[in-house]
Short mmCIF file of C-alpha atoms and ligand atoms in Angstrom, two decimals:
data_model
loop_
_atom_site.label_atom_id
_atom_site.label_comp_id
_atom_site.label_asym_id
_atom_site.label_seq_id
_atom_site.Cartn_x
_atom_site.Cartn_y
_atom_site.Cartn_z
CA MET A 1 1.52 49.08 45.59
CA ASN A 2 5.33 47.33 44.80
CA ILE A 3 5.51 45.70 47.50
CA THR A 4 9.02 43.25 47.84
CA LEU A 5 9.64 40.17 49.77
CA PRO A 6 12.17 39.24 52.14
CA GLU A 7 14.31 36.85 50.65
CA ALA A 8 13.93 32.91 51.95
CA PRO A 9 17.00 32.35 54.00
CA SER A 10 18.44 29.36 53.01
CA LEU A 11 21.01 26.62 54.98
CA PRO A 12 24.18 25.61 53.36
CA VAL A 13 24.49 22.26 51.99
CA VAL A 14 27.80 19.85 51.47
CA ASP A 15 28.33 17.22 50.17
CA GLU A 16 29.55 13.20 51.21
CA GLN A 17 33.35 14.65 51.51
CA GLY A 18 32.48 17.51 53.15
CA ALA A 19 32.62 20.01 50.43
CA ALA A 20 30.11 22.93 49.55
CA ALA A 21 27.51 21.89 47.43
CA GLY A 22 25.04 24.93 47.34
CA SER A 23 22.64 25.99 49.66
CA PHE A 24 18.94 25.02 49.92
CA PRO A 25 16.36 27.58 50.30
CA VAL A 26 13.30 27.32 53.06
CA GLY A 27 9.94 28.15 52.43
CA ARG A 28 8.30 26.17 55.26
CA ILE A 29 8.98 24.13 58.44
CA PHE A 30 6.59 21.47 59.56
CA CYS A 31 7.44 19.54 63.09
CA VAL A 32 6.23 16.22 64.69
CA GLY A 33 5.60 16.02 67.78
CA ARG A 34 6.56 12.89 70.74
CA ASN A 35 8.07 10.85 67.60
CA TYR A 36 10.45 8.77 70.07
CA GLY A 37 8.49 6.82 72.86
CA ASP A 38 10.75 8.20 75.69
CA HIS A 39 10.61 11.36 75.46
CA ALA A 40 6.11 11.11 74.73
CA ARG A 41 6.51 9.03 78.21
CA GLU A 42 8.60 12.17 79.66
CA MET A 43 6.05 14.32 79.03
CA GLY A 44 3.24 12.25 80.34
CA HIS A 45 1.93 10.90 77.90
CA ASP A 46 1.92 6.73 76.20
CA PRO A 47 3.07 6.86 72.77
CA ASP A 48 1.18 3.32 72.60
CA LEU A 49 -2.26 4.95 71.87
CA GLU A 50 -1.50 8.30 69.50
CA PRO A 51 -1.40 8.70 65.74
CA PRO A 52 1.72 11.41 63.89
CA PHE A 53 0.46 15.19 64.98
CA PHE A 54 2.00 18.00 63.07
CA PHE A 55 3.16 21.62 64.16
CA SER A 56 4.81 24.28 62.49
CA LYS A 57 8.02 26.84 63.01
CA PHE A 58 8.50 29.76 60.05
CA ALA A 59 11.11 29.49 57.83
CA SER A 60 12.03 33.18 59.60
CA SER A 61 12.90 31.00 62.72
CA LEU A 62 15.52 29.77 61.53
CA SER A 63 19.07 30.50 63.67
CA LEU A 64 21.72 29.91 61.69
CA GLY A 65 24.26 30.84 64.69
CA PRO A 66 27.23 30.08 65.49
CA ASP A 67 25.12 32.37 68.42
CA HIS A 68 21.55 31.34 69.21
CA ALA A 69 19.34 33.92 70.64
CA LEU A 70 17.22 33.08 73.84
CA PRO A 71 13.79 35.00 73.64
CA ALA A 72 12.89 37.70 76.12
CA PHE A 73 9.54 36.30 77.05
CA SER A 74 10.50 32.92 77.85
CA GLU A 75 12.65 31.52 81.32
CA ASP A 76 12.19 27.85 80.24
CA VAL A 77 13.39 27.33 76.69
CA HIS A 78 14.04 23.67 76.15
CA HIS A 79 16.07 21.97 73.72
CA GLU A 80 14.93 18.95 71.79
CA VAL A 81 17.60 17.51 69.05
CA GLU A 82 16.46 16.72 65.69
CA LEU A 83 17.07 15.24 62.50
CA VAL A 84 15.87 17.16 59.98
CA LEU A 85 14.84 16.39 56.17
CA ALA A 86 14.79 18.23 53.81
CA LEU A 87 12.45 18.53 50.51
CA GLY A 88 13.69 18.60 46.76
CA SER A 89 10.47 18.12 45.19
CA ARG A 90 6.66 18.44 45.04
CA LEU A 91 4.46 15.43 47.74
CA GLU A 92 0.75 14.66 47.57
CA ASN A 93 -0.49 11.72 48.96
CA ALA A 94 2.85 9.87 48.54
CA THR A 95 3.67 6.56 49.32
CA GLU A 96 6.61 5.82 51.76
CA ALA A 97 8.87 5.25 48.63
CA GLU A 98 7.61 8.87 47.08
CA ALA A 99 8.05 10.14 50.31
CA LEU A 100 11.98 9.12 50.72
CA GLY A 101 12.73 10.01 47.34
CA ALA A 102 11.93 13.56 47.98
CA VAL A 103 14.59 14.18 50.66
CA VAL A 104 17.23 15.78 49.04
CA ALA A 105 19.59 16.82 52.41
CA ALA A 106 19.41 15.64 55.82
CA GLY A 107 20.95 17.90 59.29
CA VAL A 108 20.91 18.22 62.78
CA ALA A 109 18.69 21.18 64.02
CA LEU A 110 16.81 22.30 68.00
CA ASP A 111 13.64 22.37 68.17
CA LEU A 112 13.58 25.14 70.57
CA THR A 113 10.41 25.04 72.75
CA ALA A 114 9.20 27.85 75.55
CA ARG A 115 8.21 24.92 77.89
CA ASP A 116 6.55 27.81 80.30
CA ARG A 117 4.19 29.29 77.20
CA GLN A 118 4.14 25.89 75.75
CA ALA A 119 2.58 24.53 79.41
CA GLU A 120 0.41 27.59 79.32
CA ALA A 121 -1.45 27.00 75.86
CA LYS A 122 -1.72 23.52 76.33
CA ALA A 123 -3.70 24.27 79.83
CA ALA A 124 -6.26 26.61 78.35
CA GLY A 125 -6.47 24.26 74.28
CA ARG A 126 -4.68 27.41 72.72
CA PRO A 127 -2.25 26.78 69.91
CA TRP A 128 1.99 26.34 70.66
CA LEU A 129 2.10 29.08 68.04
CA VAL A 130 4.55 31.21 70.74
CA ALA A 131 5.77 28.06 72.66
CA LYS A 132 7.43 27.05 68.68
CA GLY A 133 7.90 29.64 66.37
CA PHE A 134 9.60 32.66 67.84
CA ASP A 135 12.37 34.42 66.17
CA GLY A 136 15.27 32.22 66.27
CA ALA A 137 13.36 28.73 67.93
CA ALA A 138 14.79 26.63 65.16
CA PRO A 139 18.78 26.59 65.54
CA CYS A 140 19.86 24.33 62.46
CA GLY A 141 23.40 23.16 60.98
CA VAL A 142 24.56 22.73 57.83
CA LEU A 143 22.77 20.60 55.23
CA LYS A 144 24.09 17.02 54.16
CA ALA A 145 23.48 16.98 50.43
CA GLY A 146 21.65 13.39 50.40
CA GLY A 147 18.72 10.87 50.83
CA VAL A 148 17.59 9.80 54.59
CA PRO A 149 20.76 9.25 56.90
CA PRO A 150 20.78 5.09 57.69
CA LEU A 151 18.05 4.87 60.73
CA SER A 152 20.70 3.08 62.76
CA ALA A 153 22.31 6.18 63.11
CA ARG A 154 23.52 7.78 66.96
CA ILE A 155 21.33 11.24 67.98
CA ALA A 156 22.87 13.07 70.71
CA LEU A 157 23.30 16.80 72.71
CA THR A 158 25.65 17.84 74.55
CA VAL A 159 25.43 21.20 76.59
CA ASN A 160 28.77 22.56 77.75
CA GLY A 161 30.20 18.94 77.17
CA ASN A 162 27.53 17.00 79.37
CA LEU A 163 25.76 14.61 77.35
CA ARG A 164 21.74 15.72 77.54
CA GLN A 165 20.22 13.92 74.70
CA GLU A 166 20.81 9.95 73.25
CA GLY A 167 19.01 8.36 70.90
CA ALA A 168 18.96 6.19 67.62
CA LEU A 169 16.91 7.22 64.76
CA ASP A 170 15.48 4.09 64.38
CA GLN A 171 13.46 4.74 68.26
CA MET A 172 11.22 6.56 66.12
CA LEU A 173 7.43 5.71 66.75
CA TRP A 174 7.08 7.22 62.72
CA PRO A 175 9.77 6.54 60.59
CA PRO A 176 10.93 9.03 57.56
CA GLY A 177 8.73 7.43 55.30
CA PRO A 178 5.28 7.02 56.96
CA LEU A 179 5.86 10.49 58.59
CA LEU A 180 6.32 12.20 55.19
CA ALA A 181 3.24 9.98 53.32
CA LYS A 182 1.27 10.99 56.58
CA LEU A 183 2.09 14.42 56.56
CA SER A 184 1.73 14.83 52.79
CA ALA A 185 -1.72 13.41 52.68
CA LEU A 186 -2.50 16.19 55.17
CA PHE A 187 -0.98 19.08 53.27
CA VAL A 188 1.01 19.50 49.64
CA LEU A 189 4.34 19.38 50.05
CA GLN A 190 6.80 21.84 48.53
CA PRO A 191 10.63 21.93 47.02
CA GLY A 192 12.00 23.79 50.27
CA ASP A 193 9.64 22.41 53.10
CA LEU A 194 11.75 21.44 56.07
CA ILE A 195 10.52 19.13 58.25
CA PHE A 196 12.01 18.47 61.99
CA THR A 197 11.34 14.57 62.68
CA GLY A 198 11.17 14.55 66.84
CA THR A 199 13.50 14.39 69.76
CA PRO A 200 14.41 11.58 72.18
CA ALA A 201 14.40 11.97 75.57
CA GLY A 202 16.46 14.39 77.96
CA VAL A 203 14.99 17.31 77.43
CA GLY A 204 15.58 20.56 79.12
CA PRO A 205 16.04 24.28 79.27
CA LEU A 206 19.04 26.18 78.27
CA ARG A 207 20.69 29.38 79.55
CA ALA A 208 23.13 32.09 77.79
CA GLY A 209 26.46 30.76 77.49
CA ASP A 210 25.62 27.29 76.75
CA ARG A 211 27.64 25.76 74.15
CA ILE A 212 25.34 23.23 72.32
CA GLU A 213 26.67 20.60 70.39
CA GLY A 214 23.94 18.53 68.76
CA ARG A 215 25.41 15.18 66.82
CA ILE A 216 23.94 12.61 63.95
CA ASP A 217 26.48 10.15 62.57
CA GLY A 218 27.26 11.12 59.45
CA LEU A 219 25.81 14.32 59.48
CA PRO A 220 27.40 17.39 59.92
CA PRO A 221 27.24 18.92 63.55
CA LEU A 222 25.64 21.90 65.14
CA LEU A 223 27.63 23.40 66.91
CA GLY A 224 26.21 26.89 68.74
CA VAL A 225 26.49 29.15 71.46
CA ILE A 226 23.09 30.41 73.39
CA VAL A 227 23.04 34.08 74.09
MN1 MN B 1 10.24 18.65 69.07
#
C-alpha cells in the first residue's frame, strides 16, 4: 500500500512585536471541562467538588477563518472562548515547572459545542465526540510565541459587538501548570499538542452571520464570521 496522510494543519505564529514567526503544526487537541467556577455553575455543577476532566477534538476540528462554518446537524452551537496553549516538547508525569516550560505559544480559540447533541449524549451516558469534535469545532486565532500569558489577563468574547463572555485567566480552577501536570500523568504529551483551558461564564448560541471577536490581553485576537 502507498497511502499518504493529509498534512497536519498548522497555526501561524507571531513574535512579541507581531512579526511572523513561523507556524505551529497541530497534532492533537485536548480540552478541559468546567475550568472556571462561574461557567461550571451556569451548567449546573458545583465546581468545588470536581477534579479536572478532559475531552478531545481533532486536529481536523481546527478552523483558521475568517469564516467559521456551523455543522448542519445542530440547531444550538455555543461559543466558549478559551486560552489555548501550544506544546513544543514532550511531557510525561511532568512537574508544574516542567509543564509550563513546554509551552511555546499561546492564543485565543473557541471551543464550539453543539449543545443539543451534547445534552443528548449526557442524557444517554454517551461520549461528547460529535458535540465537540466536529469539523470546524475549533476556530483558532494566530498564536503568539512565548509561554503562558500573565494570569491577570482578561479574556472576553463579543458577538456582533455585544459582550457575551468575560473573565480573567486567574479564575481558572486548574491553572496551566497544575492542569498540564495532571494531563501529562494521563497521556504522554507531545510537541504539536494544543490544550484548550476552559471557558468563563456567558456561553450561548451562534448564528450564521455573527461576527465574533475573542480577546485575551497580550495575545492576537480571534476575529471571524460564523457562516
Ligand atoms: Mn470548553
